[in-house]
Amino acid sequence: MVAGVTAIGFLAARWRQANLANLEQWALGGRGFGTIVSWFLIGGDCYTAYTFIAVPALVYGVGALGFFAVPVSTLVYPIVFVVLARFYGVARRRGYVTMADFVRDRFGDRTLEIAIALTGVVALMPYVALQLVGMKAVFLQLGGAFETAGGLPALTVAFVLLAGYTYTSGLRGPAMIAFVKDTLIYVTVIAAVVIIPARLGGWQHVFASTARAFSARSHPASIVLTPQQCFTFATRALGSALALFLYPNLITGVLAASSRNVVRRNAALLPAYGLLLGLLALLGYCAVAAGIATTDTSSVMPRLFGRFFPGWFAGVGDAAVVVGALVPASIMCISAANLFASNVCCEFTPKRTPLETKIAKAFTLGMCIFGLLAIFFMPVAYAIDFQLLGGCLILQTLPAFVVGLWSRWFYARALLLGWACGVAASCAMAYVSHFSPDYTLTLFGTKLTGFIALYGLAINFGVAAAATLALRALRTKYGLDSTVAADYA
């Protein structure tokens, strides 16, 4: 099944045949995807191994706190409807391929452009790694040759396939595969939430058994949020929602749409995936109730499928995880390559040349290699932390991008200083927290454990605002704004 899906990825190069040496054709599918294709593509991009592996694993490990991912899908799509629909109009008129293209023209500062671009690239690296974590969990569950050397040979084969069809087909590859991927996921999830709880004695038994199991653990876990977890839950949900629409892979999917109305329709339709995420999170409780015991929380879902599904359907579930990782990983590699080629490597050369596309294609290979190495050498307790740590970085691009869509009040140099302080603070807090996405602040004797990304964003905004006020007091001139009012209509 995975081999067939990969073949579709390679054949996608012939879909809507175009000159794939052109960056817009290779990276954005020629900006021609309609509502249905965009729905599958963006949905396939947002709901990844993060959905299938990481969220149930976190619920299995810490309980109710893991459900923070569910309201994210409710919060993010109104933002997409307003913010990304506005950005789409500007990008379509001016031919932008990335967020950093807009920042350059809006604020007239290439240093800020490069900073935003590099942030996007680095933030995507752990997110790509998360997709490979999902594949690794499946391969280790399958056993035999698949788990040789910790799954490295199997993951290497998956990496070669991913890199191959991404290099060959560009965004058309994951767009075609997304149809198969989403179908597999829906079938697997519906079967899982019907079959597994029924075999465990019903949801009432699942919740009762999980509550007993959590109370017996030596580390804290609860089937409902404790008072101490409420602030962490809220900051993770809000911070993740704000970060999600800033990720370059989501922006790439949006820019591939054929019109602004397609973007808005998808913002209205995509919350249907939120129901899927809630059901998947509940399977974390099913794993606890089923008595699945493992220190590798990423293996929870493959183990659950293996225990309750017949062999052939467990294979379908495992294939859904692998394909569910291939689609977003491909889009992430493409979007990171766009940023590197357009806004870093080729910033001072003529734009949109075949050389730029060649550099972008080559960079996708580097992203895949990094993801492969990260899952073996980057120490995180839960796979979901890969995505959350990336969010700590990407959220620091919000002031320049989102505020810039409506106002030029901030100076470019002030935004750059705020960005630097926000990124530095986020990295320092992550390091002190041993790469946990949360940091504990003590304010007036009260300890607040919250999402690092929001703390960093507050520092970012504060520094940028203070620097802007200082520059305004000095009557410093603003950079050149290359956009015009009609671009935002």
Tab-separated table of C-alpha atoms in Angstrom:
chain	number	residue	atom	x	y	z
A	1	MET	CA	0.000	0.000	0.000
A	2	VAL	CA	2.808	2.413	0.911
A	3	ALA	CA	4.659	1.455	-2.280
A	4	GLY	CA	1.535	2.207	-4.328
A	5	VAL	CA	1.115	5.585	-2.667
A	6	THR	CA	4.760	6.411	-3.324
A	7	ALA	CA	4.274	5.522	-6.991
A	8	ILE	CA	1.400	8.016	-7.083
A	9	GLY	CA	3.808	10.610	-5.715
A	10	PHE	CA	6.210	10.062	-8.604
A	11	LEU	CA	3.432	9.964	-11.218
A	12	ALA	CA	2.092	13.284	-9.924
A	13	ALA	CA	4.811	15.015	-11.930
A	14	ARG	CA	2.609	14.325	-14.989
A	15	TRP	CA	-0.536	15.746	-13.355
A	16	ARG	CA	-1.486	19.068	-14.938
A	17	GLN	CA	1.785	18.925	-16.822
A	18	ALA	CA	3.825	22.083	-16.482
A	19	ASN	CA	7.411	23.267	-16.441
A	20	LEU	CA	8.628	22.005	-13.063
A	21	ALA	CA	11.824	24.014	-13.477
A	22	ASN	CA	9.616	26.994	-12.591
A	23	LEU	CA	9.471	27.491	-8.811
A	24	GLU	CA	5.766	28.404	-8.764
A	25	GLN	CA	4.918	25.220	-10.657
A	26	TRP	CA	7.151	22.937	-8.591
A	27	ALA	CA	6.537	24.476	-5.155
A	28	LEU	CA	2.949	25.747	-5.456
A	29	GLY	CA	1.415	23.492	-8.097
A	30	GLY	CA	0.945	26.504	-10.358
A	31	ARG	CA	-1.416	28.112	-7.794
A	32	GLY	CA	-4.296	26.193	-9.355
A	33	PHE	CA	-5.755	23.882	-6.685
A	34	GLY	CA	-9.522	24.146	-6.191
A	35	THR	CA	-11.598	23.668	-3.051
A	36	ILE	CA	-11.524	19.848	-2.984
A	37	VAL	CA	-7.815	19.442	-3.721
A	38	SER	CA	-6.956	22.223	-1.271
A	39	TRP	CA	-9.139	20.640	1.419
A	40	PHE	CA	-7.297	17.346	1.162
A	41	LEU	CA	-3.896	19.043	0.806
A	42	ILE	CA	-4.224	21.468	3.728
A	43	GLY	CA	-5.964	18.851	5.860
A	44	GLY	CA	-3.229	16.367	5.024
A	45	ASP	CA	-0.684	19.020	5.914
A	46	CYS	CA	-2.196	19.926	9.287
A	47	TYR	CA	-3.155	16.420	10.429
A	48	THR	CA	0.031	14.439	10.433
A	49	ALA	CA	1.980	11.942	12.503
A	50	TYR	CA	1.443	14.617	15.172
A	51	THR	CA	-2.248	13.695	15.034
A	52	PHE	CA	-1.924	9.947	14.722
A	53	ILE	CA	1.051	9.253	16.976
A	54	ALA	CA	1.969	12.225	19.147
A	55	VAL	CA	-1.403	13.375	20.522
A	56	PRO	CA	-2.635	9.911	21.664
A	57	ALA	CA	0.854	9.258	23.050
A	58	LEU	CA	0.725	12.427	25.145
A	59	VAL	CA	-2.780	11.596	26.420
A	60	TYR	CA	-1.491	8.110	27.293
A	61	GLY	CA	1.438	9.639	29.156
A	62	VAL	CA	0.011	12.668	30.970
A	63	GLY	CA	-3.767	12.426	30.642
A	64	ALA	CA	-6.126	15.329	30.023
A	65	LEU	CA	-3.347	17.834	29.306
A	66	GLY	CA	-2.827	16.063	25.984
A	67	PHE	CA	-6.236	17.266	24.806
A	68	PHE	CA	-4.855	20.805	24.363
A	69	ALA	CA	-4.423	19.917	20.680
A	70	VAL	CA	-8.194	19.604	20.161
A	71	PRO	CA	-9.163	23.289	20.639
A	72	VAL	CA	-6.245	24.283	18.413
A	73	SER	CA	-8.241	23.260	15.344
A	74	THR	CA	-11.157	25.375	16.574
A	75	LEU	CA	-8.994	28.433	17.168
A	76	VAL	CA	-6.792	28.326	14.095
A	77	TYR	CA	-9.296	28.341	11.240
A	78	PRO	CA	-10.924	31.698	12.029
A	79	ILE	CA	-7.361	33.042	11.972
A	80	VAL	CA	-6.810	31.400	8.588
A	81	PHE	CA	-10.083	32.896	7.324
A	82	VAL	CA	-8.979	36.425	8.237
A	83	VAL	CA	-5.171	36.495	8.153
A	84	LEU	CA	-4.156	34.023	5.461
A	85	ALA	CA	-6.999	35.023	3.144
A	86	ARG	CA	-5.682	38.603	3.304
A	87	PHE	CA	-2.115	37.427	2.746
A	88	TYR	CA	-3.227	35.263	-0.173
A	89	GLY	CA	-4.581	38.317	-1.993
A	90	VAL	CA	-1.302	40.210	-1.602
A	91	ALA	CA	0.809	37.187	-2.516
A	92	ARG	CA	-1.251	36.422	-5.612
A	93	ARG	CA	-0.969	39.981	-6.923
A	94	ARG	CA	2.748	40.302	-6.237
A	95	GLY	CA	3.874	36.740	-6.958
A	96	TYR	CA	5.069	35.881	-3.457
A	97	VAL	CA	6.077	32.295	-2.739
A	98	THR	CA	6.849	32.730	0.974
A	99	MET	CA	5.952	34.830	3.992
A	100	ALA	CA	9.454	36.319	3.925
A	101	ASP	CA	8.819	37.725	0.421
A	102	PHE	CA	6.021	39.828	1.903
A	103	VAL	CA	8.081	40.954	4.916
A	104	ARG	CA	10.863	42.160	2.598
A	105	ASP	CA	8.542	44.259	0.452
A	106	ARG	CA	6.434	45.543	3.351
A	107	PHE	CA	9.308	46.758	5.526
A	108	GLY	CA	12.059	47.246	2.943
A	109	ASP	CA	14.631	45.324	4.966
A	110	ARG	CA	16.473	42.298	3.637
A	111	THR	CA	18.064	41.415	6.962
A	112	LEU	CA	14.600	41.024	8.484
A	113	GLU	CA	13.555	38.950	5.469
A	114	ILE	CA	16.471	36.552	5.923
A	115	ALA	CA	15.816	36.290	9.682
A	116	ILE	CA	12.163	35.375	9.068
A	117	ALA	CA	13.150	32.859	6.385
A	118	LEU	CA	15.774	31.129	8.532
A	119	THR	CA	13.338	30.963	11.447
A	120	GLY	CA	10.862	29.156	9.219
A	121	VAL	CA	13.492	26.679	8.048
A	122	VAL	CA	14.775	25.895	11.545
A	123	ALA	CA	11.250	25.664	13.015
A	124	LEU	CA	10.285	23.085	10.395
A	125	MET	CA	13.237	20.813	11.151
A	126	PRO	CA	11.810	19.293	14.365
A	127	TYR	CA	8.380	19.111	12.692
A	128	VAL	CA	9.858	16.985	9.891
A	129	ALA	CA	11.523	14.858	12.556
A	130	LEU	CA	8.116	14.280	14.164
A	131	GLN	CA	6.824	12.746	10.937
A	132	LEU	CA	9.720	10.297	10.881
A	133	VAL	CA	9.051	9.455	14.541
A	134	GLY	CA	5.651	8.189	13.409
A	135	MET	CA	7.238	5.981	10.765
A	136	LYS	CA	9.820	4.699	13.232
A	137	ALA	CA	7.107	3.668	15.702
A	138	VAL	CA	5.359	1.624	13.009
A	139	PHE	CA	8.555	-0.063	11.833
A	140	LEU	CA	9.557	-1.049	15.374
A	141	GLN	CA	6.077	-2.488	15.977
A	142	LEU	CA	6.272	-4.564	12.782
A	143	GLY	CA	9.481	-6.173	14.029
A	144	GLY	CA	11.782	-8.401	11.999
A	145	ALA	CA	13.901	-6.618	9.421
A	146	PHE	CA	11.963	-3.397	10.023
A	147	GLU	CA	13.379	-2.945	13.538
A	148	THR	CA	17.011	-3.691	12.637
A	149	ALA	CA	19.347	-1.059	14.139
A	150	GLY	CA	16.433	0.740	15.773
A	151	GLY	CA	14.562	1.014	12.491
A	152	LEU	CA	17.337	2.988	10.778
A	153	PRO	CA	17.448	0.947	7.514
A	154	ALA	CA	13.647	1.072	7.110
A	155	LEU	CA	13.601	4.789	7.881
A	156	THR	CA	16.382	5.350	5.377
A	157	VAL	CA	14.313	3.647	2.677
A	158	ALA	CA	11.326	5.810	3.645
A	159	PHE	CA	13.578	8.884	3.492
A	160	VAL	CA	14.781	7.969	-0.002
A	161	LEU	CA	11.202	7.513	-1.227
A	162	LEU	CA	10.102	10.778	0.394
A	163	ALA	CA	13.038	12.715	-1.007
A	164	GLY	CA	12.610	11.115	-4.427
A	165	TYR	CA	8.986	11.984	-5.106
A	166	THR	CA	9.325	15.406	-3.468
A	167	TYR	CA	12.300	16.245	-5.679
A	168	THR	CA	10.563	14.926	-8.790
A	169	SER	CA	6.975	16.117	-8.407
A	170	GLY	CA	7.077	19.052	-6.020
A	171	LEU	CA	3.752	19.959	-4.385
A	172	ARG	CA	1.773	17.901	-6.889
A	173	GLY	CA	3.094	14.737	-5.200
A	174	PRO	CA	1.667	15.295	-1.703
A	175	ALA	CA	-1.480	16.846	-3.216
A	176	MET	CA	-2.313	13.583	-5.003
A	177	ILE	CA	-1.244	11.352	-2.116
A	178	ALA	CA	-3.374	13.407	0.299
A	179	PHE	CA	-6.547	11.876	-1.184
A	180	VAL	CA	-5.369	8.373	-0.271
A	181	LYS	CA	-3.901	9.459	3.044
A	182	ASP	CA	-7.045	11.132	4.335
A	183	THR	CA	-9.227	8.213	3.253
A	184	LEU	CA	-6.968	5.757	5.099
A	185	ILE	CA	-7.003	7.893	8.223
A	186	TYR	CA	-10.773	8.319	8.306
A	187	VAL	CA	-11.360	4.579	7.808
A	188	THR	CA	-8.816	3.658	10.482
A	189	VAL	CA	-10.019	6.170	13.072
A	190	ILE	CA	-13.711	5.327	12.642
A	191	ALA	CA	-12.929	1.627	12.958
A	192	ALA	CA	-10.728	2.246	16.003
A	193	VAL	CA	-13.255	4.321	17.967
A	194	VAL	CA	-15.968	1.734	17.295
A	195	ILE	CA	-14.062	-1.540	17.724
A	196	ILE	CA	-11.533	-0.805	20.470
A	197	PRO	CA	-13.862	0.731	23.123
A	198	ALA	CA	-16.457	-1.983	22.424
A	199	ARG	CA	-13.903	-4.709	23.072
A	200	LEU	CA	-12.826	-2.924	26.257
A	201	GLY	CA	-16.380	-2.876	27.626
A	202	GLY	CA	-17.530	0.553	26.467
A	203	TRP	CA	-16.394	4.114	27.075
A	204	GLN	CA	-17.572	4.116	30.683
A	205	HIS	CA	-15.251	1.220	31.429
A	206	VAL	CA	-12.429	2.900	29.491
A	207	PHE	CA	-12.677	6.091	31.560
A	208	ALA	CA	-13.002	4.220	34.866
A	209	SER	CA	-10.033	1.951	34.118
A	210	THR	CA	-7.913	4.882	32.949
A	211	ALA	CA	-8.681	6.909	36.085
A	212	ARG	CA	-7.608	3.972	38.281
A	213	ALA	CA	-4.432	3.435	36.257
A	214	PHE	CA	-3.498	7.127	36.404
A	215	SER	CA	-4.021	7.280	40.178
A	216	ALA	CA	-1.622	4.359	40.630
A	217	ARG	CA	1.209	5.983	38.664
A	218	SER	CA	4.237	7.449	40.391
A	219	HIS	CA	4.283	10.480	38.061
A	220	PRO	CA	1.324	12.888	37.855
A	221	ALA	CA	-1.461	12.089	35.400
A	222	SER	CA	-5.183	12.775	35.489
A	223	ILE	CA	-8.185	11.947	33.353
A	224	VAL	CA	-9.405	15.538	33.846
A	225	LEU	CA	-7.365	18.730	34.117
A	226	THR	CA	-5.996	19.573	37.545
A	227	PRO	CA	-6.017	23.245	38.651
A	228	GLN	CA	-2.243	23.379	38.149
A	229	GLN	CA	-2.589	22.228	34.532
A	230	CYS	CA	-5.193	24.775	33.403
A	231	PHE	CA	-2.701	27.541	32.617
A	232	THR	CA	-0.421	25.103	30.789
A	233	PHE	CA	-3.379	23.772	28.793
A	234	ALA	CA	-4.589	27.258	27.841
A	235	THR	CA	-1.166	28.572	26.809
A	236	ARG	CA	-0.379	25.463	24.793
A	237	ALA	CA	-3.717	25.652	22.969
A	238	LEU	CA	-3.482	29.374	22.198
A	239	GLY	CA	0.221	29.306	21.359
A	240	SER	CA	-0.129	26.269	19.107
A	241	ALA	CA	-3.071	27.843	17.252
A	242	LEU	CA	-1.131	31.061	16.661
A	243	ALA	CA	1.942	29.111	15.573
A	244	LEU	CA	0.145	26.661	13.280
A	245	PHE	CA	-0.931	29.188	10.654
A	246	LEU	CA	2.585	30.685	10.607
A	247	TYR	CA	4.287	27.427	9.662
A	248	PRO	CA	5.650	27.673	6.112
A	249	ASN	CA	4.047	24.355	5.133
A	250	LEU	CA	0.527	25.653	5.877
A	251	ILE	CA	1.289	28.889	4.023
A	252	THR	CA	2.525	26.854	1.046
A	253	GLY	CA	-0.730	24.883	0.990
A	254	VAL	CA	-2.760	28.097	1.141
A	255	LEU	CA	-0.764	29.810	-1.626
A	256	ALA	CA	-1.363	26.804	-3.895
A	257	ALA	CA	-5.113	27.557	-3.899
A	258	SER	CA	-6.654	28.966	-7.056
A	259	SER	CA	-8.433	31.899	-5.382
A	260	ARG	CA	-9.025	33.698	-2.097
A	261	ASN	CA	-12.529	32.217	-1.935
A	262	VAL	CA	-10.995	28.729	-1.998
A	263	VAL	CA	-8.930	29.691	1.062
A	264	ARG	CA	-12.006	30.980	2.880
A	265	ARG	CA	-14.111	27.947	1.989
A	266	ASN	CA	-11.408	25.665	3.322
A	267	ALA	CA	-11.163	27.672	6.532
A	268	ALA	CA	-14.868	26.928	6.992
A	269	LEU	CA	-14.660	23.245	6.013
A	270	LEU	CA	-11.411	22.125	7.640
A	271	PRO	CA	-12.696	22.112	11.268
A	272	ALA	CA	-14.244	18.751	10.340
A	273	TYR	CA	-10.759	17.386	10.961
A	274	GLY	CA	-11.006	18.621	14.566
A	275	LEU	CA	-13.542	15.891	15.348
A	276	LEU	CA	-11.038	13.363	14.042
A	277	LEU	CA	-8.365	14.737	16.355
A	278	GLY	CA	-10.625	14.493	19.399
A	279	LEU	CA	-11.423	10.856	18.629
A	280	LEU	CA	-7.744	10.053	18.181
A	281	ALA	CA	-6.878	11.669	21.503
A	282	LEU	CA	-9.439	9.438	23.237
A	283	LEU	CA	-7.568	6.407	21.932
A	284	GLY	CA	-4.784	7.369	24.337
A	285	TYR	CA	-7.179	6.515	27.173
A	286	CYS	CA	-8.073	3.263	25.406
A	287	ALA	CA	-4.390	2.316	25.429
A	288	VAL	CA	-4.206	2.922	29.188
A	289	ALA	CA	-7.406	0.930	29.796
A	290	ALA	CA	-6.073	-1.899	27.631
A	291	GLY	CA	-3.024	-2.175	29.866
A	292	ILE	CA	-0.497	-1.338	27.162
A	293	ALA	CA	2.775	-0.768	28.996
A	294	THR	CA	5.699	0.891	27.241
A	295	THR	CA	8.303	3.540	27.932
A	296	ASP	CA	8.274	4.502	24.244
A	297	THR	CA	5.018	6.444	24.102
A	298	SER	CA	5.302	6.866	20.322
A	299	SER	CA	4.631	3.139	19.959
A	300	VAL	CA	1.256	3.309	21.748
A	301	MET	CA	-0.940	3.571	18.648
A	302	PRO	CA	0.792	0.840	16.598
A	303	ARG	CA	0.616	-1.448	19.656
A	304	LEU	CA	-3.079	-0.661	20.108
A	305	PHE	CA	-3.818	-1.483	16.470
A	306	GLY	CA	-1.799	-4.688	16.700
A	307	ARG	CA	-3.726	-5.873	19.755
A	308	PHE	CA	-7.302	-5.153	18.683
A	309	PHE	CA	-7.302	-5.268	14.874
A	310	PRO	CA	-6.914	-8.399	12.741
A	311	GLY	CA	-3.512	-8.563	11.103
A	312	TRP	CA	-4.598	-7.267	7.711
A	313	PHE	CA	-6.433	-4.250	9.148
A	314	ALA	CA	-3.611	-3.481	11.565
A	315	GLY	CA	-1.546	-3.210	8.387
A	316	VAL	CA	-4.035	-0.672	7.029
A	317	GLY	CA	-3.698	1.331	10.249
A	318	ASP	CA	0.090	1.196	10.089
A	319	ALA	CA	-0.020	2.267	6.444
A	320	ALA	CA	-2.234	5.213	7.444
A	321	VAL	CA	0.426	6.330	9.922
A	322	VAL	CA	3.255	6.042	7.386
A	323	VAL	CA	1.340	7.758	4.575
A	324	GLY	CA	0.086	10.308	7.106
A	325	ALA	CA	3.718	11.161	7.754
A	326	LEU	CA	4.865	11.191	4.116
A	327	VAL	CA	2.397	13.858	2.936
A	328	PRO	CA	3.160	16.610	5.476
A	329	ALA	CA	6.875	15.796	5.545
A	330	SER	CA	6.978	16.385	1.796
A	331	ILE	CA	5.152	19.730	2.072
A	332	MET	CA	7.407	20.795	4.942
A	333	CYS	CA	10.535	20.016	2.947
A	334	ILE	CA	9.174	21.959	-0.043
A	335	SER	CA	8.227	25.003	2.023
A	336	ALA	CA	11.588	25.057	3.822
A	337	ALA	CA	13.306	24.791	0.447
A	338	ASN	CA	11.236	27.729	-0.837
A	339	LEU	CA	12.430	29.881	2.045
A	340	PHE	CA	16.059	28.900	1.683
A	341	ALA	CA	16.197	29.270	-2.088
A	342	SER	CA	14.064	32.409	-2.437
A	343	ASN	CA	14.946	34.398	0.652
A	344	VAL	CA	18.410	33.285	1.724
A	345	CYS	CA	20.494	31.735	-1.036
A	346	CYS	CA	19.074	33.639	-4.013
A	347	GLU	CA	18.071	36.862	-2.270
A	348	PHE	CA	20.761	38.866	-4.046
A	349	THR	CA	20.382	37.234	-7.453
A	350	PRO	CA	17.670	37.585	-10.132
A	351	LYS	CA	14.452	35.985	-8.914
A	352	ARG	CA	12.489	32.993	-10.144
A	353	THR	CA	15.263	31.460	-12.251
A	354	PRO	CA	15.764	27.726	-12.928
A	355	LEU	CA	18.793	27.921	-10.597
A	356	GLU	CA	16.499	28.899	-7.725
A	357	THR	CA	14.329	25.848	-8.351
A	358	LYS	CA	17.390	23.572	-8.497
A	359	ILE	CA	18.603	24.919	-5.155
A	360	ALA	CA	15.153	24.408	-3.644
A	361	LYS	CA	15.010	20.817	-4.879
A	362	ALA	CA	18.453	20.074	-3.474
A	363	PHE	CA	17.557	21.609	-0.123
A	364	THR	CA	14.606	19.235	0.273
A	365	LEU	CA	17.139	16.409	0.497
A	366	GLY	CA	18.952	18.188	3.329
A	367	MET	CA	15.706	18.615	5.267
A	368	CYS	CA	14.972	14.895	4.993
A	369	ILE	CA	18.459	13.997	6.214
A	370	PHE	CA	18.127	16.307	9.213
A	371	GLY	CA	14.790	14.783	10.180
A	372	LEU	CA	16.321	11.322	9.993
A	373	LEU	CA	19.204	12.301	12.279
A	374	ALA	CA	17.089	14.316	14.726
A	375	ILE	CA	14.892	11.412	15.822
A	376	PHE	CA	17.964	9.460	16.912
A	377	PHE	CA	19.922	12.270	18.589
A	378	MET	CA	17.477	14.966	19.817
A	379	PRO	CA	16.371	14.238	23.423
A	380	VAL	CA	12.628	14.816	23.941
A	381	ALA	CA	10.241	13.002	26.277
A	382	TYR	CA	7.265	12.918	23.908
A	383	ALA	CA	7.138	13.081	20.110
A	384	ILE	CA	4.733	16.018	20.321
A	385	ASP	CA	7.540	18.089	21.846
A	386	PHE	CA	9.177	18.217	18.407
A	387	GLN	CA	6.213	20.199	17.099
A	388	LEU	CA	5.911	22.365	20.196
A	389	LEU	CA	9.604	23.302	20.143
A	390	GLY	CA	9.263	24.326	16.507
A	391	GLY	CA	6.277	26.437	17.523
A	392	CYS	CA	8.439	28.321	20.025
A	393	LEU	CA	10.518	29.587	17.105
A	394	ILE	CA	7.924	30.138	14.381
A	395	LEU	CA	5.694	32.190	16.689
A	396	GLN	CA	8.428	34.844	16.812
A	397	THR	CA	7.634	35.722	13.187
A	398	LEU	CA	4.090	36.830	14.094
A	399	PRO	CA	4.773	40.552	14.743
A	400	ALA	CA	6.454	41.127	11.375
A	401	PHE	CA	4.010	39.039	9.351
A	402	VAL	CA	0.589	39.492	10.946
A	403	VAL	CA	0.931	43.078	12.145
A	404	GLY	CA	2.545	43.913	8.816
A	405	LEU	CA	-0.580	42.838	6.950
A	406	TRP	CA	-2.491	45.724	8.557
A	407	SER	CA	0.086	48.252	9.759
A	408	ARG	CA	3.639	49.549	9.333
A	409	TRP	CA	3.817	51.055	12.805
A	410	PHE	CA	6.809	48.907	13.762
A	411	TYR	CA	10.234	49.756	12.374
A	412	ALA	CA	12.058	46.939	10.609
A	413	ARG	CA	15.030	47.259	12.953
A	414	ALA	CA	12.711	47.167	15.964
A	415	LEU	CA	11.047	44.014	14.634
A	416	LEU	CA	14.468	42.459	14.078
A	417	LEU	CA	15.540	43.264	17.635
A	418	GLY	CA	12.266	41.908	19.026
A	419	TRP	CA	12.653	38.763	16.930
A	420	ALA	CA	16.210	38.228	18.198
A	421	CYS	CA	15.175	38.658	21.830
A	422	GLY	CA	12.134	36.407	21.420
A	423	VAL	CA	14.129	33.636	19.759
A	424	ALA	CA	16.979	33.898	22.283
A	425	ALA	CA	14.581	33.814	25.232
A	426	SER	CA	12.655	30.852	23.790
A	427	CYS	CA	15.835	28.872	23.167
A	428	ALA	CA	17.178	29.663	26.644
A	429	MET	CA	13.927	28.589	28.333
A	430	ALA	CA	13.804	25.392	26.258
A	431	TYR	CA	17.394	24.568	27.215
A	432	VAL	CA	16.806	25.205	30.918
A	433	SER	CA	13.654	23.062	30.727
A	434	HIS	CA	15.617	20.185	29.125
A	435	PHE	CA	13.836	20.740	25.783
A	436	SER	CA	10.397	20.678	27.355
A	437	PRO	CA	7.984	23.099	25.625
A	438	ASP	CA	6.866	24.522	28.988
A	439	TYR	CA	8.618	26.867	31.404
A	440	THR	CA	7.681	27.757	34.977
A	441	LEU	CA	7.565	31.438	35.930
A	442	THR	CA	7.111	32.664	39.483
A	443	LEU	CA	5.005	35.827	39.645
A	444	PHE	CA	4.088	37.331	43.021
A	445	GLY	CA	4.651	33.992	44.686
A	446	THR	CA	2.529	32.074	42.167
A	447	LYS	CA	4.118	29.492	39.887
A	448	LEU	CA	2.807	29.484	36.320
A	449	THR	CA	3.911	26.712	33.982
A	450	GLY	CA	3.124	27.796	30.442
A	451	PHE	CA	4.065	27.381	26.799
A	452	ILE	CA	7.493	28.865	26.109
A	453	ALA	CA	6.391	30.241	22.727
A	454	LEU	CA	3.943	32.703	24.315
A	455	TYR	CA	6.528	33.906	26.820
A	456	GLY	CA	8.943	34.492	23.948
A	457	LEU	CA	6.258	36.291	21.924
A	458	ALA	CA	5.504	38.637	24.834
A	459	ILE	CA	9.202	39.524	25.065
A	460	ASN	CA	9.315	39.936	21.272
A	461	PHE	CA	6.382	42.367	21.188
A	462	GLY	CA	7.641	44.296	24.214
A	463	VAL	CA	11.122	44.826	22.800
A	464	ALA	CA	9.823	45.682	19.312
A	465	ALA	CA	7.352	48.221	20.711
A	466	ALA	CA	9.967	49.860	22.952
A	467	ALA	CA	12.496	50.052	20.117
A	468	THR	CA	9.878	51.509	17.763
A	469	LEU	CA	8.980	54.235	20.269
A	470	ALA	CA	12.672	55.066	20.655
A	471	LEU	CA	13.199	55.259	16.883
A	472	ARG	CA	10.087	57.407	16.467
A	473	ALA	CA	11.406	59.758	19.134
A	474	LEU	CA	14.619	60.046	17.118
A	475	ARG	CA	12.519	60.741	13.974
A	476	THR	CA	14.121	57.812	12.147
A	477	LYS	CA	12.836	57.203	8.635
A	478	TYR	CA	10.877	54.045	7.875
A	479	GLY	CA	12.035	51.589	5.207
A	480	LEU	CA	10.468	51.619	1.748
A	481	ASP	CA	7.089	49.874	1.456
A	482	SER	CA	6.909	48.297	-2.015
A	483	THR	CA	3.283	47.237	-1.587
A	484	VAL	CA	0.331	49.518	-2.346
A	485	ALA	CA	-3.138	49.822	-0.843
A	486	ALA	CA	-4.716	48.034	-3.818
A	487	ASP	CA	-2.701	44.893	-2.975
A	488	TYR	CA	-4.747	44.446	0.201
A	489	ALA	CA	-8.168	44.925	-1.366
